[in-house]
Amino acid sequence: MNSNIELDDYSDFAEARVLTIPANLAGERLDAALATLVPEFSRSRLTSWIKEGLVTADEKPARPKDKVWGGERITVLAQPDPEETAFIAEDIPLDVVYEDASILVLNKPAGLVVHPGSGNWTGTLLNGLLFAYPELKTIPRAGIVHRLDKDTSGLMVVARTLQAQNNLVQQLQARSVKRHYLAVAQGKLTGEGTIDAPIGRHPRDRVKMAVVHSGKPAITHWRALEQFAAHTLVECRLETGRTHQIRVHMAHIGHPLAADPVYGGRPRLTSPELNLALEDFQRQALHARKLSLQHPESGKTMSWKAPIPDDFDTLLLALRADAGMSEEDWDNEDDWDDEDDCEVIYVKD
């Protein structure tokens, strides 16, 4: 793996990290230098990996107290946290769009948390995966390689083997996995555009993300699909996958997603009927519509497309009615997708 490719925020596992010690860390202990270079792991955890022989310097065994002088090639075999191996299996319904010996493609419903964490240690997609596919207990994080927000619906890929997991992570890092979303944005948008703005923690509200100068690179491509009275249906394509990326980027350009409780801001004035429909929607208007990737074993480019969920479809009907549109005015859903460049397309009706 190339050390100059950053791990995607939605990429949760990497079999190995290959790093080069920069000159500004010359003279530091190895464990201290690694704590600076990979801050997502604690220094104590890194130290234990060094002692266990999971870290090498220029392909030789290393010790925590070894000094580094810049230019050393460090390989870190990251291991899952012991907590992550103790998750329980739970009988949670899963909408499996596609499966084979290497991967699963799932259509996640809104409201389902992907990975256990603070406040959500049970009832997650991971718990359901362990129940339906017990063999995933031997795969870090049950094969999960990227996430969707709790209240975002749509497609996700899960690895069924370590080899597939590592391959998918590398594809995410190389930005070759294509992720297309449908979103309802406030205000009117026409044409298409690209938002290239770094994303990091909000400087004052630490539970939110924001466009900040010190953030990680983030690129979202958008295209207007259908206009309503005070909203626009847009397609968003992720080039990177930062936390809350589409929600933050659309808010950054003055078009936050409809019904977004975190980044929505002051909603546009709408009719009482549409206000009621937006209140009933109760989540950000975001759906992971399409997913394309290279199969980890065959190398074939494959694509999946998920149907619009019922609540999203109901919101679209309310937006069209609010705009005074007749059924003849509706844009054909088949026209929303660009021509596909893959050999096989799986559609879950």
XYZ file of N, CA and C in Angstrom, residues 45-210:
498
model
N -1.057 1.229 22.244
C -1.426 0.164 21.318
C -0.313 -0.061 20.288
N 0.255 1.020 19.798
C 1.364 0.908 18.852
C 2.572 0.226 19.497
N 2.836 0.598 20.746
C 3.962 -0.005 21.456
C 3.784 -1.513 21.595
N 2.560 -1.931 21.924
C 2.314 -3.372 22.077
C 2.487 -4.090 20.747
N 2.081 -3.456 19.639
C 2.277 -4.081 18.324
C 3.763 -4.210 17.990
N 4.560 -3.194 18.367
C 6.005 -3.270 18.126
C 6.592 -4.460 18.897
N 6.197 -4.584 20.169
C 6.714 -5.676 20.996
C 6.277 -7.042 20.479
N 5.111 -7.096 19.818
C 4.593 -8.359 19.288
C 5.174 -8.697 17.914
N 6.083 -7.832 17.407
C 6.698 -8.083 16.119
C 5.836 -7.701 14.933
N 4.820 -6.880 15.172
C 3.900 -6.477 14.104
C 4.338 -5.192 13.412
N 5.492 -4.653 13.832
C 6.032 -3.437 13.222
C 7.475 -3.708 12.820
N 7.798 -3.370 11.581
C 9.179 -3.513 11.126
C 9.688 -2.181 10.598
N 11.008 -1.991 10.712
C 11.671 -0.805 10.169
C 12.647 -1.275 9.110
N 12.439 -0.832 7.874
C 13.253 -1.317 6.747
C 13.289 -2.832 6.733
N 12.096 -3.431 6.983
C 11.880 -4.884 6.928
C 12.650 -5.645 8.001
N 13.066 -4.968 9.067
C 13.756 -5.622 10.180
C 12.962 -5.416 11.464
N 13.059 -6.363 12.411
C 12.354 -6.195 13.688
C 12.734 -4.876 14.359
N 11.796 -4.313 15.081
C 12.033 -3.021 15.727
C 11.665 -3.099 17.198
N 12.145 -2.096 17.955
C 11.813 -1.964 19.365
C 11.196 -0.588 19.588
N 10.330 -0.456 20.585
C 9.688 0.840 20.826
C 10.680 1.971 21.023
N 11.822 1.696 21.686
C 12.767 2.762 22.024
C 13.764 3.067 20.905
N 13.706 2.309 19.806
C 14.627 2.575 18.699
C 14.446 4.001 18.188
N 15.557 4.677 17.912
C 15.490 6.029 17.357
C 15.312 5.953 15.833
N 14.584 6.916 15.329
C 14.424 7.023 13.873
C 15.115 8.306 13.414
N 15.607 8.296 12.162
C 16.406 9.429 11.683
C 15.878 10.009 10.370
N 14.725 9.506 9.944
C 14.129 10.014 8.711
C 14.458 9.112 7.530
N 13.453 8.788 6.748
C 13.635 7.962 5.569
C 13.394 6.484 5.792
N 13.261 6.054 7.057
C 13.014 4.630 7.305
C 11.629 4.230 6.758
N 11.568 3.020 6.220
C 10.293 2.469 5.729
C 9.709 1.605 6.843
N 8.586 2.043 7.386
C 7.968 1.367 8.522
C 6.706 0.657 8.054
N 6.582 -0.615 8.396
C 5.373 -1.381 8.100
C 4.674 -1.716 9.405
N 3.399 -1.354 9.493
C 2.595 -1.616 10.691
C 1.463 -2.559 10.312
N 1.437 -3.752 10.909
C 0.335 -4.686 10.702
C -0.739 -4.379 11.738
N -1.673 -3.524 11.361
C -2.712 -3.090 12.294
C -3.616 -4.258 12.668
N -3.941 -4.348 13.946
C -4.802 -5.409 14.447
C -6.075 -4.812 15.024
N -7.184 -5.518 14.933
C -8.422 -4.994 15.511
C -8.323 -4.875 17.017
N -8.992 -3.891 17.547
C -9.057 -3.719 18.997
C -9.741 -4.950 19.595
N -9.266 -5.426 20.750
C -9.914 -6.592 21.372
C -11.411 -6.413 21.542
N -11.873 -5.161 21.777
C -13.311 -4.931 21.903
C -14.048 -5.364 20.645
N -13.395 -5.203 19.488
C -14.054 -5.455 18.230
C -14.228 -6.939 17.955
N -13.591 -7.793 18.723
C -13.745 -9.235 18.543
C -14.780 -9.803 19.500
N -15.367 -8.953 20.320
C -16.300 -9.429 21.336
C -17.746 -9.092 21.003
N -18.011 -8.605 19.790
C -19.368 -8.251 19.424
C -20.233 -9.505 19.327
N -21.491 -9.369 19.683
C -22.392 -10.517 19.687
C -23.199 -10.571 18.398
N -23.578 -11.780 18.022
C -24.432 -11.970 16.849
C -25.880 -11.730 17.241
N -26.617 -11.026 16.387
C -28.025 -10.755 16.630
C -28.810 -10.975 15.349
N -30.022 -11.489 15.513
C -30.885 -11.769 14.371
C -31.528 -10.473 13.900
N -30.832 -9.772 13.013
C -31.300 -8.500 12.467
C -31.517 -8.684 10.970
N -32.692 -8.361 10.452
C -32.942 -8.562 9.022
C -31.943 -7.789 8.158
N -31.434 -8.451 7.124
C -30.496 -7.833 6.190
C -31.069 -7.934 4.780
N -31.020 -6.838 4.047
C -31.465 -6.827 2.655
C -30.231 -7.052 1.777
N -29.981 -8.300 1.423
C -28.796 -8.665 0.646
C -29.127 -8.557 -0.844
N -28.444 -7.667 -1.520
C -28.653 -7.448 -2.944
C -27.878 -8.476 -3.767
N -26.682 -8.819 -3.291
C -25.812 -9.731 -4.036
C -24.851 -10.380 -3.047
N -24.512 -11.642 -3.312
C -23.485 -12.297 -2.506
C -22.788 -13.372 -3.307
N -21.498 -13.548 -3.021
C -20.727 -14.682 -3.527
C -19.710 -15.030 -2.446
N -18.717 -15.809 -2.769
C -17.759 -16.262 -1.758
C -16.862 -15.150 -1.245
N -16.784 -14.016 -1.961
C -15.851 -12.950 -1.592
C -16.515 -11.727 -0.983
N -17.703 -11.380 -1.458
C -18.325 -10.120 -1.033
C -19.823 -10.273 -0.819
N -20.352 -9.339 -0.049
C -21.792 -9.135 0.092
C -22.082 -7.692 -0.293
N -23.194 -7.455 -0.961
C -23.668 -6.096 -1.189
C -25.032 -5.987 -0.524
N -25.154 -5.010 0.371
C -26.358 -4.850 1.181
C -27.036 -3.525 0.883
N -28.354 -3.518 1.027
C -29.135 -2.290 0.939
C -29.540 -1.923 2.369
N -28.805 -0.998 2.968
C -29.027 -0.654 4.376
C -30.239 0.272 4.523
N -31.140 -0.047 5.437
C -32.262 0.859 5.672
C -31.850 2.052 6.528
N -32.557 3.133 6.406
C -32.331 4.273 7.293
C -32.653 3.855 8.725
N -31.885 4.381 9.673
C -32.105 4.079 11.082
C -31.230 2.979 11.632
N -30.523 2.263 10.762
C -29.653 1.173 11.214
C -28.216 1.668 11.321
N -27.642 1.576 12.526
C -26.245 1.926 12.741
C -25.370 0.838 12.121
N -24.298 1.224 11.469
C -23.449 0.249 10.779
C -22.550 -0.508 11.747
N -21.877 0.205 12.633
C -20.838 -0.411 13.470
C -21.081 -0.073 14.932
N -20.932 -1.045 15.844
C -21.107 -0.741 17.262
C -20.154 0.346 17.733
N -20.609 1.133 18.671
C -19.803 2.196 19.244
C -20.502 2.747 20.458
N -20.002 3.843 20.955
C -20.562 4.447 22.162
C -22.058 4.677 22.007
N -22.831 4.054 22.900
C -24.275 4.213 22.872
C -24.987 3.255 21.939
N -24.238 2.531 21.097
C -24.848 1.603 20.135
C -24.022 0.324 20.042
N -23.945 -0.418 21.131
C -23.127 -1.614 21.136
C -23.872 -2.823 20.587
N -25.181 -2.728 20.457
C -25.975 -3.813 19.897
C -26.947 -3.229 18.877
N -27.593 -4.134 18.139
C -28.601 -3.694 17.189
C -28.051 -3.042 15.944
N -26.796 -3.338 15.604
C -26.157 -2.707 14.454
C -26.072 -3.677 13.274
N -25.697 -3.128 12.126
C -25.482 -3.961 10.951
C -24.427 -5.024 11.235
N -23.355 -4.673 11.912
C -22.300 -5.641 12.224
C -22.857 -6.807 13.037
N -23.700 -6.536 14.021
C -24.293 -7.616 14.814
C -25.122 -8.542 13.937
N -25.863 -7.942 12.996
C -26.655 -8.748 12.081
C -25.807 -9.589 11.149
N -24.683 -9.037 10.699
C -23.774 -9.790 9.832
C -23.225 -11.021 10.548
N -22.857 -10.861 11.805
C -22.303 -11.984 12.565
C -23.319 -13.104 12.735
N -24.591 -12.758 12.799
C -25.644 -13.774 12.943
C -25.872 -14.496 11.619
N -25.993 -13.735 10.530
C -26.310 -14.323 9.227
C -25.109 -15.016 8.594
N -23.915 -14.529 8.913
C -22.685 -15.069 8.316
C -21.660 -15.277 9.439
N -21.812 -16.350 10.226
C -20.939 -16.579 11.395
C -19.458 -16.576 11.070
N -19.089 -16.947 9.833
C -17.672 -16.983 9.472
C -17.032 -15.599 9.513
N -17.841 -14.538 9.491
C -17.291 -13.181 9.511
C -16.669 -12.823 10.860
N -16.867 -13.668 11.877
C -16.250 -13.376 13.172
C -14.731 -13.448 13.088
N -14.193 -14.099 12.045
C -12.743 -14.179 11.883
C -12.194 -13.012 11.055
N -13.077 -12.152 10.549
C -12.673 -11.008 9.729
C -12.808 -9.739 10.565
N -11.770 -8.902 10.613
C -11.887 -7.656 11.385
C -13.144 -6.874 11.005
N -13.849 -6.432 12.027
C -15.082 -5.654 11.870
C -16.084 -6.347 10.955
N -16.078 -7.667 11.004
C -17.036 -8.486 10.255
C -17.057 -8.150 8.776
N -15.915 -7.729 8.258
C -15.801 -7.467 6.830
C -16.215 -6.085 6.377
N -16.626 -5.237 7.299
C -17.072 -3.888 6.937
C -15.861 -3.053 6.511
N -15.949 -2.416 5.360
C -14.838 -1.597 4.858
C -15.221 -0.132 4.663
N -16.519 0.168 4.676
C -16.942 1.577 4.605
C -18.299 1.691 5.289
N -18.715 2.895 5.556
C -19.921 3.096 6.339
C -20.901 4.018 5.642
N -22.136 3.953 6.105
C -23.146 4.966 5.822
C -23.630 5.509 7.163
N -23.977 6.796 7.196
C -24.538 7.355 8.414
C -25.785 6.571 8.812
N -26.113 6.595 10.080
C -27.271 5.869 10.596
C -28.525 6.145 9.769
N -28.795 7.401 9.470
C -30.041 7.762 8.801
C -29.891 7.948 7.299
N -28.807 7.431 6.725
C -28.653 7.374 5.273
C -28.935 5.945 4.827
N -29.768 5.791 3.838
C -30.101 4.463 3.321
C -29.225 4.137 2.117
N -29.214 2.859 1.737
C -28.576 2.504 0.484
C -27.496 1.450 0.548
N -26.696 1.398 -0.506
C -25.802 0.285 -0.786
C -24.468 0.349 -0.048
N -24.041 -0.812 0.437
C -22.736 -1.001 1.064
C -22.174 -2.338 0.618
N -20.843 -2.415 0.529
C -20.193 -3.695 0.246
C -19.488 -4.176 1.506
N -19.528 -5.474 1.730
C -18.887 -6.114 2.885
C -18.022 -7.246 2.362
N -16.814 -7.368 2.888
C -15.892 -8.436 2.470
C -16.167 -9.713 3.257
N -16.021 -10.860 2.596
C -16.219 -12.145 3.271
C -14.903 -12.864 3.541
N -13.795 -12.328 3.020
C -12.481 -12.904 3.285
C -11.499 -11.778 3.577
N -10.388 -12.132 4.222
C -9.356 -11.133 4.488
C -8.783 -10.576 3.192
N -8.617 -11.452 2.206
C -8.064 -10.998 0.937
C -8.988 -9.998 0.259
N -10.275 -10.285 0.281
C -11.239 -9.370 -0.322
C -11.293 -8.054 0.446
N -11.193 -8.135 1.771
C -11.234 -6.916 2.569
C -10.057 -5.998 2.249
N -8.880 -6.573 2.172
C -7.701 -5.781 1.858
C -7.809 -5.181 0.458
N -8.313 -5.966 -0.491
C -8.477 -5.467 -1.861
C -9.465 -4.309 -1.911
N -10.576 -4.432 -1.208
C -11.586 -3.371 -1.226
C -11.067 -2.102 -0.564
N -10.307 -2.262 0.510
C -9.711 -1.102 1.162
C -8.778 -0.382 0.192
N -7.981 -1.149 -0.535
C -7.072 -0.535 -1.502
C -7.840 0.175 -2.610
N -8.980 -0.397 -3.028
C -9.794 0.273 -4.037
C -10.376 1.591 -3.495
N -10.787 1.576 -2.242
C -11.297 2.807 -1.639
C -10.200 3.856 -1.553
N -9.003 3.424 -1.192
C -7.879 4.348 -1.101
C -7.534 4.935 -2.466
N -7.599 4.102 -3.490
C -7.271 4.549 -4.835
C -8.427 5.293 -5.499
N -9.536 5.405 -4.805
C -10.724 6.133 -5.269
C -11.321 5.532 -6.531
N -11.191 4.217 -6.653
C -11.756 3.553 -7.819
C -13.145 2.982 -7.565
N -13.577 2.961 -6.302
C -14.943 2.564 -5.984
C -15.856 3.752 -6.277
N -16.891 3.524 -7.072
C -17.800 4.609 -7.442
C -19.055 4.538 -6.586
N -19.358 5.645 -5.913
C -20.528 5.712 -5.033
C -21.399 6.893 -5.456
N -22.602 6.601 -5.898
C -23.536 7.621 -6.358
C -24.711 7.693 -5.388
N -25.075 8.905 -4.995
C -26.148 9.123 -4.037
C -27.239 9.991 -4.660
N -28.473 9.782 -4.219
C -29.560 10.708 -4.495
C -29.762 11.552 -3.245
N -29.948 12.853 -3.435
C -30.150 13.753 -2.312
C -31.145 14.837 -2.708
N -31.934 15.276 -1.756
C -32.798 16.439 -1.961
C -32.139 17.607 -1.249
N -31.769 18.618 -2.040
C -31.091 19.799 -1.495
C -32.066 20.962 -1.422
N -31.885 21.803 -0.417
C -32.683 23.011 -0.322
C -32.247 23.995 -1.414
N -33.218 24.731 -1.958
C -32.924 25.724 -2.978
C -32.886 25.116 -4.361
N -32.687 25.966 -5.354
C -32.680 25.521 -6.741
C -31.253 25.444 -7.283
N -30.953 24.305 -7.873
C -29.656 24.068 -8.500
C -29.887 23.663 -9.952
N -28.994 24.088 -10.823
C -29.052 23.689 -12.221
C -27.674 23.197 -12.655
N -27.676 22.371 -13.691
C -26.397 21.912 -14.234
C -25.692 20.955 -13.304
N -24.378 21.129 -13.211
C -23.569 20.248 -12.384
C -22.355 21.010 -11.882
N -21.661 20.428 -10.924
C -20.483 21.094 -10.380
C -19.677 20.162 -9.502
N -18.558 20.659 -9.026
C -17.663 19.911 -8.145
C -17.352 20.753 -6.927
N -17.429 20.147 -5.763
C -17.069 20.807 -4.509
C -15.759 20.190 -4.042
N -14.718 20.977 -4.024
C -13.389 20.530 -3.600
C -13.020 21.366 -2.378
N -13.330 20.855 -1.194
C -13.133 21.615 0.041
C -12.796 20.653 1.173
N -11.708 20.886 1.911
C -11.278 19.955 2.966
C -12.266 19.901 4.124
N -12.408 18.718 4.697
C -13.357 18.501 5.792
C -12.626 18.001 7.032
N -12.981 18.579 8.163
C -12.437 18.155 9.453
C -13.455 18.424 10.540
N -13.068 18.224 11.777
C -13.958 18.494 12.899
C -14.305 19.979 12.959
N -15.556 20.244 13.291
C -15.991 21.631 13.466
C -15.180 22.244 14.607
N -14.662 23.462 14.441
C -13.784 24.032 15.479
C -14.471 24.282 16.815
N -15.795 24.417 16.811
C -16.497 24.700 18.076
C -17.432 23.572 18.497
N -18.100 22.960 17.543
C -19.035 21.876 17.833
C -18.380 20.564 17.422
N -17.811 19.830 18.367
C -16.982 18.677 18.047
C -17.775 17.463 17.565
N -19.106 17.503 17.661
C -19.882 16.388 17.139
C -20.196 16.589 15.660
N -19.855 17.752 15.126
C -20.123 18.050 13.722
C -18.824 18.093 12.927
N -18.962 17.913 11.631
C -17.857 18.113 10.705
C -18.079 19.451 10.004
N -17.016 19.972 9.384
C -17.119 21.267 8.716
C -16.022 21.384 7.670
